[in-house]
Coordinates of C-alpha atoms and ligand atoms in Angstrom, one line a residue:
M1 CA 9.9 -13.2 41.9
K2 CA 11.3 -16.3 39.2
A3 CA 8.4 -18.1 37.9
T4 CA 8.7 -21.4 36.4
M5 CA 8.1 -21.7 32.9
Q6 CA 8.0 -25.1 32.7
E7 CA 4.7 -24.9 32.2
L8 CA 4.8 -23.9 28.5
A9 CA 5.0 -26.9 26.2
R10 CA 8.1 -26.0 23.9
K11 CA 8.5 -28.8 20.9
T12 CA 10.3 -27.2 18.1
A13 CA 12.0 -24.4 16.8
V14 CA 9.9 -21.5 16.0
P15 CA 8.2 -21.7 13.2
G16 CA 8.4 -25.6 13.5
P17 CA 7.8 -27.5 10.4
R18 CA 4.1 -27.7 10.1
S19 CA 3.8 -23.7 10.8
K20 CA 6.5 -23.4 8.0
T21 CA 4.2 -25.6 5.6
L22 CA 1.1 -24.1 6.5
L23 CA 2.7 -20.5 6.2
D24 CA 4.0 -21.3 2.7
E25 CA 0.3 -22.5 1.7
W26 CA -0.6 -19.3 3.4
K27 CA 1.2 -16.7 1.2
K28 CA 0.0 -18.6 -1.9
W29 CA -3.8 -18.5 -1.0
E30 CA -4.2 -15.1 1.1
A31 CA -2.9 -11.8 0.0
Q32 CA -0.1 -10.9 2.4
V33 CA -1.4 -7.3 3.6
T34 CA -1.8 -7.4 7.3
G35 CA 0.9 -6.4 9.5
F36 CA 3.8 -7.9 11.1
Q37 CA 3.7 -11.1 13.4
A38 CA 5.8 -13.7 14.8
P39 CA 5.8 -16.8 12.3
V40 CA 3.5 -19.2 13.7
V41 CA 0.1 -20.9 12.8
L42 CA -2.1 -21.2 15.8
D43 CA -4.1 -24.5 16.6
H44 CA -6.2 -23.7 19.3
G45 CA -6.0 -21.6 23.0
N46 CA -7.2 -22.1 26.3
G47 CA -7.4 -18.8 28.7
V48 CA -3.8 -16.9 28.3
I49 CA -2.2 -19.9 26.6
L50 CA -2.1 -20.2 22.7
T51 CA -0.7 -23.3 21.2
D52 CA 0.6 -23.4 17.8
V53 CA 0.3 -26.5 15.0
D54 CA 3.5 -27.9 16.3
G55 CA 2.5 -28.3 19.8
N56 CA 4.6 -24.9 21.1
E57 CA 2.5 -23.1 23.9
Y58 CA 2.9 -19.3 24.3
Y59 CA 1.8 -17.0 26.9
D60 CA -0.7 -14.1 24.8
W61 CA 0.2 -10.9 25.1
T62 CA -2.2 -9.9 22.1
S63 CA -6.0 -11.3 23.1
G64 CA -6.3 -10.9 19.4
V65 CA -5.8 -7.4 19.6
L66 CA -7.7 -6.5 22.6
V67 CA -10.6 -9.0 21.8
M68 CA -9.9 -12.1 24.0
N69 CA -10.5 -10.4 27.4
I70 CA -12.3 -13.3 29.1
G71 CA -9.4 -15.9 27.8
H72 CA -9.2 -18.2 24.8
S73 CA -12.2 -20.6 24.7
H74 CA -14.0 -20.1 28.0
P75 CA -16.3 -22.7 28.9
D76 CA -19.2 -20.8 29.8
H77 CA -18.7 -18.6 26.4
V78 CA -18.5 -21.9 24.3
A79 CA -21.4 -23.1 25.8
A80 CA -23.6 -20.3 25.4
L81 CA -22.4 -19.8 21.8
Q82 CA -23.0 -23.7 21.0
K83 CA -26.9 -23.4 23.0
Q84 CA -27.6 -20.3 21.0
A85 CA -26.2 -21.6 17.3
A86 CA -28.4 -24.8 17.6
R87 CA -31.5 -22.6 17.9
L88 CA -31.3 -19.3 15.9
L89 CA -28.5 -17.5 14.2
N90 CA -29.9 -14.7 12.3
C91 CA -33.3 -12.7 11.8
Y92 CA -32.2 -8.9 10.7
D93 CA -34.4 -6.4 12.4
I94 CA -36.5 -8.9 14.1
P95 CA -36.0 -8.8 17.7
T96 CA -34.9 -11.9 20.2
A97 CA -35.1 -12.1 24.0
E98 CA -31.1 -12.1 23.6
R99 CA -30.9 -8.8 21.7
I100 CA -33.1 -7.1 23.9
N101 CA -31.3 -8.5 26.5
A102 CA -28.1 -7.6 25.4
A103 CA -28.9 -3.9 24.9
K104 CA -30.0 -3.9 28.3
A105 CA -27.5 -5.0 29.9
M106 CA -25.1 -2.6 28.0
V107 CA -27.2 0.1 29.1
E108 CA -26.4 -0.8 32.4
I109 CA -22.3 -1.2 32.5
T110 CA -21.9 2.1 30.1
P111 CA -22.1 5.5 32.0
A112 CA -25.5 6.7 33.4
N113 CA -26.1 9.1 30.5
L114 CA -25.9 6.6 27.4
D115 CA -29.6 4.9 27.6
Q116 CA -29.9 3.2 24.6
A117 CA -27.8 0.3 22.3
F118 CA -27.4 -0.1 18.5
F119 CA -25.8 -3.4 17.7
M120 CA -23.4 -3.9 14.7
T121 CA -20.7 -6.4 13.9
T122 CA -17.6 -4.4 13.9
G123 CA -15.4 -1.6 15.4
A124 CA -15.5 0.5 12.4
E125 CA -19.1 0.3 11.5
A126 CA -20.0 1.5 15.1
V127 CA -17.5 4.6 14.8
E128 CA -19.3 5.2 11.3
A129 CA -22.8 4.7 13.2
C130 CA -21.4 7.4 15.5
I131 CA -20.4 9.9 12.9
R132 CA -23.7 9.6 11.0
V133 CA -25.8 10.1 14.0
A134 CA -23.8 13.2 14.8
R135 CA -24.0 14.6 11.8
R136 CA -27.8 14.2 11.6
A137 CA -28.3 15.5 15.2
T138 CA -26.4 18.3 14.7
G139 CA -27.0 19.3 11.0
N140 CA -23.4 20.1 10.1
F141 CA -20.7 18.0 8.8
E142 CA -17.0 18.5 10.5
I143 CA -15.6 16.3 12.6
I144 CA -12.3 17.0 15.0
S145 CA -10.6 13.8 15.3
F146 CA -6.9 13.4 16.1
Q147 CA -3.7 13.0 14.9
G148 CA -2.1 9.0 15.6
G149 CA -5.5 8.4 16.0
F150 CA -7.1 4.8 14.8
H151 CA -10.9 4.2 14.0
G152 CA -11.0 1.6 11.3
R153 CA -10.3 1.2 7.7
T154 CA -13.8 1.5 6.2
Y155 CA -13.7 5.4 4.1
A156 CA -15.5 7.6 7.0
S157 CA -13.6 5.7 9.9
M158 CA -10.1 6.0 8.2
S159 CA -10.7 9.5 6.7
V160 CA -11.3 10.6 10.7
G161 CA -8.1 8.4 11.7
G162 CA -4.6 9.9 11.7
L163 CA -2.1 7.0 11.0
S164 CA 0.1 6.8 7.8
G165 CA -0.3 3.2 6.9
V166 CA -4.0 3.6 7.1
K167 CA -5.0 6.6 5.2
K168 CA -2.2 7.5 2.9
H169 CA -2.6 6.6 -0.7
Y170 CA -6.4 6.2 -0.8
G171 CA -7.7 10.0 -1.5
P172 CA -9.9 11.6 -1.8
L173 CA -11.3 10.9 1.9
M174 CA -14.4 12.4 3.5
A175 CA -14.3 15.6 3.7
G176 CA -14.9 17.7 6.8
V177 CA -12.1 16.3 9.1
I178 CA -10.1 18.6 11.1
N179 CA -7.3 16.2 12.5
V180 CA -5.4 17.9 15.4
P181 CA -2.5 16.5 17.8
Y182 CA -3.4 14.1 20.3
P183 CA -1.0 14.9 23.6
N184 CA 1.6 12.6 24.0
P185 CA 3.1 13.0 27.3
Y186 CA 6.4 10.9 26.6
R187 CA 7.1 12.8 23.0
P188 CA 5.6 16.0 24.4
L189 CA 5.1 19.0 21.8
F190 CA 7.4 21.8 22.7
G191 CA 8.8 19.6 25.9
L192 CA 5.5 20.6 27.9
E193 CA 4.2 18.7 30.6
G194 CA 0.6 18.0 32.3
D195 CA -1.6 21.5 32.3
A196 CA 1.0 23.2 29.9
Q197 CA 0.5 20.6 27.5
I198 CA -3.0 20.5 27.9
D199 CA -3.1 24.3 27.8
A200 CA -0.8 24.3 23.9
H201 CA -3.0 21.2 22.9
F202 CA -6.5 23.3 23.1
E203 CA -4.5 26.4 21.3
L204 CA -3.4 24.1 18.5
M205 CA -7.2 22.8 18.4
E206 CA -8.3 26.2 18.2
N207 CA -6.0 27.4 15.5
Q208 CA -6.8 24.6 13.4
I209 CA -10.7 25.3 13.7
R210 CA -10.0 28.8 12.9
A211 CA -8.2 27.9 9.9
Q212 CA -10.2 25.0 8.7
S213 CA -14.0 25.1 9.9
T214 CA -16.8 26.7 7.8
G215 CA -18.9 27.0 10.9
S216 CA -20.0 23.4 10.4
L217 CA -19.0 21.6 13.4
A218 CA -20.7 18.3 14.3
A219 CA -18.8 16.2 16.6
V220 CA -15.6 15.7 18.5
L221 CA -14.4 12.0 18.2
I222 CA -11.5 10.4 20.4
E223 CA -9.8 7.5 21.6
P224 CA -9.2 7.4 25.6
Y225 CA -5.7 6.1 24.7
Q226 CA -4.6 5.6 21.4
G227 CA -4.8 2.2 20.7
A228 CA -3.0 1.5 17.3
G229 CA -0.9 4.9 17.6
G230 CA 1.4 3.3 20.8
F231 CA -0.6 3.1 23.5
I232 CA -1.0 6.7 24.2
F233 CA -2.8 8.0 27.2
P234 CA -3.2 11.7 27.1
P235 CA -2.4 13.9 30.6
A236 CA -4.6 13.9 33.4
G237 CA -7.6 16.0 32.7
F238 CA -7.5 16.1 28.8
L239 CA -10.4 14.3 28.2
T240 CA -12.5 15.8 31.0
R241 CA -11.8 19.5 29.4
L242 CA -12.4 18.4 26.0
E243 CA -15.7 17.0 27.0
K244 CA -16.3 20.0 28.8
W245 CA -15.2 22.2 25.5
A246 CA -17.7 20.1 23.2
R247 CA -20.3 20.4 24.8
E248 CA -20.4 24.0 25.7
K249 CA -19.7 24.0 22.2
G250 CA -23.0 22.5 21.2
L251 CA -21.1 19.7 19.5
I252 CA -21.5 16.0 20.0
M253 CA -18.6 14.0 22.0
I254 CA -17.7 10.8 20.6
V255 CA -15.8 8.5 22.5
D256 CA -14.0 5.4 20.6
E257 CA -14.0 2.7 23.2
V258 CA -13.6 -0.1 20.5
Q259 CA -10.6 -1.5 22.3
A260 CA -10.4 0.6 25.6
S261 CA -13.7 -1.1 27.0
F262 CA -14.6 -3.8 28.7
G263 CA -12.0 -4.2 31.5
R264 CA -9.3 -3.4 29.6
T265 CA -8.0 -0.5 31.2
G266 CA -9.0 -1.5 35.2
K267 CA -12.5 0.0 34.6
W268 CA -15.2 -1.6 32.5
F269 CA -14.9 1.6 30.3
C270 CA -11.8 3.8 30.0
S271 CA -14.1 7.0 30.1
E272 CA -14.3 6.0 33.6
W273 CA -11.4 7.1 34.6
E274 CA -12.1 10.3 34.3
G275 CA -15.6 10.2 34.7
L276 CA -16.5 11.1 31.1
T277 CA -20.4 11.2 29.9
P278 CA -20.0 11.4 26.2
H279 CA -23.2 11.4 23.6
L280 CA -22.1 8.3 21.8
M281 CA -19.7 5.8 22.5
A282 CA -18.5 3.2 20.0
V283 CA -17.8 -0.3 21.7
G284 CA -16.4 -3.1 20.1
K285 CA -13.6 -6.0 20.2
G286 CA -14.2 -7.5 23.9
I287 CA -18.1 -7.1 23.6
G288 CA -17.7 -9.9 21.1
C289 CA -14.6 -12.1 22.5
G290 CA -13.9 -13.3 18.8
I291 CA -17.8 -13.1 17.5
P292 CA -18.1 -10.1 15.5
T293 CA -20.1 -7.7 17.8
S294 CA -20.0 -3.9 18.1
A295 CA -22.4 -1.2 19.5
M296 CA -22.5 2.2 19.6
M297 CA -24.4 3.6 22.8
A298 CA -26.0 6.5 23.0
E299 CA -27.8 9.3 24.7
S300 CA -31.8 8.6 23.6
G301 CA -32.0 12.5 23.2
V302 CA -29.6 12.2 21.0
M303 CA -30.7 9.6 19.0
A304 CA -34.2 11.0 18.4
C305 CA -32.9 12.9 15.3
M306 CA -32.9 9.5 13.4
H307 CA -36.3 8.0 11.9
K308 CA -37.3 4.2 11.8
G309 CA -35.2 2.7 8.7
E310 CA -32.3 5.3 8.9
M311 CA -30.0 2.4 10.4
S312 CA -29.4 -1.2 10.2
S313 CA -26.7 -4.1 9.7
T314 CA -27.4 -7.3 8.3
C315 CA -26.1 -9.4 10.9
G316 CA -26.0 -6.7 13.9
G317 CA -27.6 -7.5 17.0
N318 CA -27.8 -11.4 15.7
P319 CA -29.3 -13.6 18.6
I320 CA -25.4 -15.7 18.6
S321 CA -23.7 -12.3 18.9
S322 CA -26.3 -11.2 21.8
A323 CA -26.2 -14.6 23.6
S324 CA -22.5 -14.2 23.3
C325 CA -22.1 -10.6 24.8
L326 CA -24.6 -11.6 27.5
A327 CA -22.1 -14.4 28.5
I328 CA -19.2 -12.1 28.2
I329 CA -20.8 -9.7 30.8
D330 CA -21.8 -12.3 33.2
I331 CA -18.4 -14.1 33.0
M332 CA -16.8 -10.9 33.7
K333 CA -19.2 -9.8 36.5
R334 CA -18.5 -13.4 38.1
E335 CA -15.0 -13.9 38.1
K336 CA -14.6 -10.0 38.8
L337 CA -12.2 -9.4 35.5
V338 CA -12.7 -5.6 35.6
E339 CA -10.9 -6.1 39.1
N340 CA -8.1 -8.6 37.9
S341 CA -7.3 -6.5 35.0
A342 CA -6.6 -2.9 37.6
K343 CA -4.9 -6.1 40.1
V344 CA -2.6 -7.9 37.8
G345 CA -1.8 -5.2 35.5
A346 CA 0.0 -3.0 38.4
V347 CA 1.8 -6.1 39.0
L348 CA 2.9 -6.4 35.6
K349 CA 3.2 -2.9 35.0
K350 CA 5.7 -2.6 37.8
R351 CA 7.6 -5.9 36.8
L352 CA 8.5 -4.2 33.2
E353 CA 9.3 -0.8 34.8
G354 CA 12.0 -3.2 36.7
I355 CA 13.2 -4.4 33.7
Q356 CA 13.3 -1.0 32.1
E357 CA 15.6 0.3 34.7
N358 CA 18.6 -1.8 33.0
S359 CA 17.6 -1.6 29.7
K360 CA 19.1 0.1 27.0
Y361 CA 16.3 -0.2 24.5
L362 CA 13.1 0.2 26.7
G363 CA 12.2 3.5 26.4
D364 CA 8.7 4.0 27.8
V365 CA 6.2 1.5 30.0
R366 CA 2.9 3.0 29.8
G367 CA -0.5 1.8 30.5
R368 CA -3.2 0.9 32.9
G369 CA -4.9 -2.0 33.8
L370 CA -3.9 -4.7 31.2
I371 CA -2.9 -2.3 28.4
I372 CA 0.7 -1.8 28.3
G373 CA 2.7 -0.3 25.5
L374 CA 6.6 -0.8 25.7
E375 CA 8.1 1.8 23.5
I376 CA 11.2 0.5 21.7
V377 CA 14.0 3.4 20.9
K378 CA 17.9 3.1 19.7
D379 CA 18.6 5.5 22.5
R380 CA 16.9 6.2 25.7
K381 CA 18.4 9.5 25.5
T382 CA 17.4 10.3 22.0
K383 CA 14.2 8.5 21.6
E384 CA 15.0 7.7 18.3
P385 CA 12.3 4.8 17.5
S386 CA 13.3 1.5 15.9
A387 CA 10.9 -0.7 14.6
D388 CA 13.7 -3.1 13.5
L389 CA 14.8 -4.0 17.0
T390 CA 10.9 -4.0 18.0
K391 CA 10.9 -7.1 15.7
K392 CA 13.9 -8.7 16.7
I393 CA 12.3 -9.0 20.6
I394 CA 8.9 -10.2 19.3
L395 CA 10.8 -12.9 17.4
K396 CA 13.2 -13.8 20.0
A397 CA 10.0 -13.7 22.8
A398 CA 8.5 -16.1 20.2
E399 CA 10.6 -18.6 20.7
K400 CA 10.7 -18.4 24.0
G401 CA 6.7 -18.7 24.5
L402 CA 5.2 -15.2 24.5
L403 CA 3.4 -13.7 21.5
M404 CA 3.2 -10.2 21.0
G405 CA 2.8 -7.5 18.0
P406 CA 4.1 -4.1 17.0
V407 CA 1.7 -1.0 17.3
G408 CA 2.6 2.9 16.5
M409 CA 3.3 5.4 14.4
F410 CA 7.0 4.0 14.0
G411 CA 6.0 0.5 14.5
N412 CA 8.1 0.6 17.5
V413 CA 5.6 -0.3 20.5
I414 CA 5.2 -3.7 22.0
R415 CA 1.2 -4.7 22.9
V416 CA 1.2 -5.9 26.2
A417 CA -2.3 -7.3 26.4
P418 CA -2.9 -10.8 27.7
P419 CA -6.5 -11.9 28.7
L420 CA -8.0 -10.4 31.7
V421 CA -8.0 -13.4 33.3
V422 CA -4.2 -13.6 33.5
T423 CA -3.0 -14.5 37.3
E424 CA -0.2 -12.5 39.0
D425 CA 2.1 -15.7 38.7
Q426 CA 1.4 -15.7 35.1
A427 CA 2.2 -12.6 34.7
H428 CA 5.5 -12.7 36.2
A429 CA 6.2 -15.8 34.0
M430 CA 5.6 -13.6 31.3
A431 CA 7.7 -10.6 32.4
D432 CA 10.6 -13.4 32.9
I433 CA 10.3 -14.3 29.2
F434 CA 10.1 -10.3 28.4
A435 CA 13.1 -9.8 30.4
E436 CA 15.4 -12.6 28.8
A437 CA 14.2 -11.8 25.2
L438 CA 15.1 -8.5 25.6
A439 CA 18.3 -9.2 27.1
E440 CA 19.2 -11.3 24.3
V441 CA 18.3 -8.7 21.7
E442 CA 20.5 -6.0 23.8
K443 CA 23.8 -8.2 23.8
Ligands
PMP1 N1 -11.4 1.8 16.6 C1 -10.2 1.2 17.6 C2 -9.6 2.2 18.8 C3 -9.6 0.3 17.4 O1 -8.5 0.1 18.0 C4 -10.0 -0.2 16.4 C5 -9.4 -1.9 15.8 N2 -8.1 -1.8 16.2 C6 -11.3 0.1 15.3 C7 -11.9 1.2 15.8 C8 -11.9 -1.0 14.2 O2 -12.4 -1.9 14.6 P1 -12.8 -3.5 13.6 O3 -11.6 -3.6 13.2 O4 -13.8 -4.1 14.4 O5 -13.5 -2.6 12.4

């Protein structure tokens, strides 16, 4: 299906004159240390459409890094924020009805064994909290985590991470981390697939434990799919087996759902795809939709190790992020956004797979729901990654009205993550723009 693209306003070249002036200003005043992006300055957003300061409109494939699941400036979210802002903004540990209700709502949507919430403000903070509780609960300190993983940029969270741009140059890192390979079906170790791949990864993990562990294993920490690592989904069955293995060994199983949660994969939590029941879960991004909010979801039996006063976060559970969380859950249920993510995600993935058939550079299309990774390679046979081609495609797409960003160990995976309110027509229009941009780069 060829969708019309007239609905997007295209006023100037990209970047337009106002964007250019502001980008020059930005370079003067803010340290330029964040990743590659299309050269635009945004003005406002509405649903799946972003408008830059020159009046150009774009379909959004970033969702502000998987944050804006309910779409930009959802009127009911905005109304809830305005109402709460006029009443009470922060009160530290003294609870509010909003905070209590948000904790209840979170317990109701997470796997049944997770019966307590604790609120914070960032994803990294939630991961740190999980590590803290796992160490306290077991009295041990070693954490098994994964190469290519991303859990944040605070010291513990980057120490357990496994991406080169994150942990290199900042040592010495937190001790006690055993980093093991994450199974990648597109680039499988030893060319193994399915169960054979899973077996090999368990063997590698157990060898690393034999080599490095002093007998103080506390936890296994894993992303249910690797996000910043390049949207890598492990082979089916890997996560279930890992959780079983961890529980049998008496370890705490921690799932980092900071980006995989809140409907992104077509379930409320990605863990549901394999029926996982981790002891601890870190949640972020979509729980706040732009209002800094995160949570550690926990089994109360595990939390029993913590005494009063052992955890806090100045703005954690503040009334505005709690009201925000409640409004988001309500909107997502009312508008059936989890179901929409599964439905429109399948349509979009099929379109992208169709585009891949005639492409030289689109090596892999993978994902679930509305999180899809497009791996760009120089040659589909050798699978040599290309960050340069990826940047060219991103710039070309921006000129045509589609915003997206790169991720992955080699910077060669395009993030396809529109807000979950996207319609099928919009998904087709997005795929059309992507196909044109790719074809022009391939010419
Ligand atoms: N965990 C995962 C899986 C993430 O993707 C991220 C952010 N990209 C984080 C943790 C860190 O979240 P934050 O930037 O809010 O600290």
